[in-house]
DNA sequence: ATAATATAGTCAAAGATGGTCAGAATGCGA
DNA sequence: TCGCATTCTGACCATCTTTGACTATATTAT
């Protein structure tokens, strides 16, 4: 019944109706709802995860913030989930390259972007015992995939 | 947001849009922003380091100054060599991010490409013991750097 | 030369945020 | 009501910024 988390979730989603991206102060928000700051993290983790189509970025220290970015269309988003699942905890070089190729064919990344992704997951980029390579490659690829599906970039092509 | 440090950084970069080199009075600048003079040093250290592509020179005493020089590479090739050398066998996350930022400022990569590069070298992409992270990050970054510059060459030889 | 003055540099501590995780509290379905 | 899942909290950690006291180095006046 109108739980704290639900309220916070609704509040954030209202803020995001206009913009696909917002910045907030974790402590401010917590104070606004009279709860522990870590409660905000809980809401973000359970309702604004990648699975839900959001990406969270943040900065600590003075002037710190929590940024919430809503990713592209739902169709793309389910593709992302599919790919993330496919990658899992471990993936071979061949499978990785296939995924990257697929992204390019679907025009989700440019030729250059695909090239960079390959450079990051290739055998010679991951100088580790073979068994560990696949695990690490999966981690790197997952991180890049999420970024690819991030919305923001074309939306605000100004300011650094 | 709009942190003091960020403001000072922006201010300096605006000054440098015209010239690749400027001289400042540290105390004057500090006064202009109403902060401690050492704040200026902080900004220089964190945003105008060599990894960011700048060199700082200064003089104390009467008529003292702080000079900021944007490094200029003779060619893409020599910049690549410089960066590869800097990366070496091991590099921290901060230094890596600075280098990537530099590539973007020099318009050698797009915003999205920089984003992908960051995704590949970030802490959370490299799930390893800390000591190993830096080594691996260096390998990944080197691989990506080479790709960026190789592609640059191709692109340039095509058009024109 | 020496002293006074004018700059800039360093570094450690304080301040300002946000993150993580284990466990307590609460809600809910069987 | 019992027990598992979800929600919340608080203690402790990590990171980024800002300041101030102390130091170092020029220039200028005596």
JSON list of C-alpha atoms (C1' of nucleotides) in Angstrom, two decimals, chain A residues 3-5 35 38-39 42 47 59-61, chain D residues 6-11 13-17:
[
{"chain": "A", "resi": 3, "resn": "UNK", "atom": "CA", "xyz": [5.06, 1.98, -0.02]},
{"chain": "A", "resi": 4, "resn": "UNK", "atom": "CA", "xyz": [7.98, 4.27, 0.26]},
{"chain": "A", "resi": 5, "resn": "UNK", "atom": "CA", "xyz": [9.76, 2.66, -2.65]},
{"chain": "A", "resi": 35, "resn": "UNK", "atom": "CA", "xyz": [14.29, 8.03, 4.69]},
{"chain": "A", "resi": 38, "resn": "UNK", "atom": "CA", "xyz": [20.57, 4.09, 0.89]},
{"chain": "A", "resi": 39, "resn": "UNK", "atom": "CA", "xyz": [16.87, 3.69, 0.33]},
{"chain": "A", "resi": 42, "resn": "UNK", "atom": "CA", "xyz": [17.42, 0.35, -3.30]},
{"chain": "A", "resi": 47, "resn": "UNK", "atom": "CA", "xyz": [13.11, -0.25, -10.41]},
{"chain": "A", "resi": 59, "resn": "UNK", "atom": "CA", "xyz": [29.53, 10.95, -8.91]},
{"chain": "A", "resi": 60, "resn": "UNK", "atom": "CA", "xyz": [30.62, 11.30, -5.32]},
{"chain": "A", "resi": 61, "resn": "UNK", "atom": "CA", "xyz": [32.14, 14.21, -3.52]},
{"chain": "D", "resi": 6, "resn": "DT", "atom": "C1'", "xyz": [10.58, -7.35, -0.14]},
{"chain": "D", "resi": 7, "resn": "DT", "atom": "C1'", "xyz": [11.69, -3.16, 1.94]},
{"chain": "D", "resi": 8, "resn": "DC", "atom": "C1'", "xyz": [14.41, -0.16, 5.06]},
{"chain": "D", "resi": 9, "resn": "DT", "atom": "C1'", "xyz": [18.06, 1.32, 7.90]},
{"chain": "D", "resi": 10, "resn": "DG", "atom": "C1'", "xyz": [22.64, 2.28, 9.72]},
{"chain": "D", "resi": 11, "resn": "DA", "atom": "C1'", "xyz": [27.37, 1.60, 10.10]},
{"chain": "D", "resi": 13, "resn": "DC", "atom": "C1'", "xyz": [33.60, 2.74, 2.96]},
{"chain": "D", "resi": 14, "resn": "DA", "atom": "C1'", "xyz": [35.07, 5.35, -1.39]},
{"chain": "D", "resi": 15, "resn": "DT", "atom": "C1'", "xyz": [35.62, 9.42, -3.96]},
{"chain": "D", "resi": 16, "resn": "DC", "atom": "C1'", "xyz": [35.79, 14.23, -5.12]},
{"chain": "D", "resi": 17, "resn": "DT", "atom": "C1'", "xyz": [36.33, 19.07, -3.66]}
]
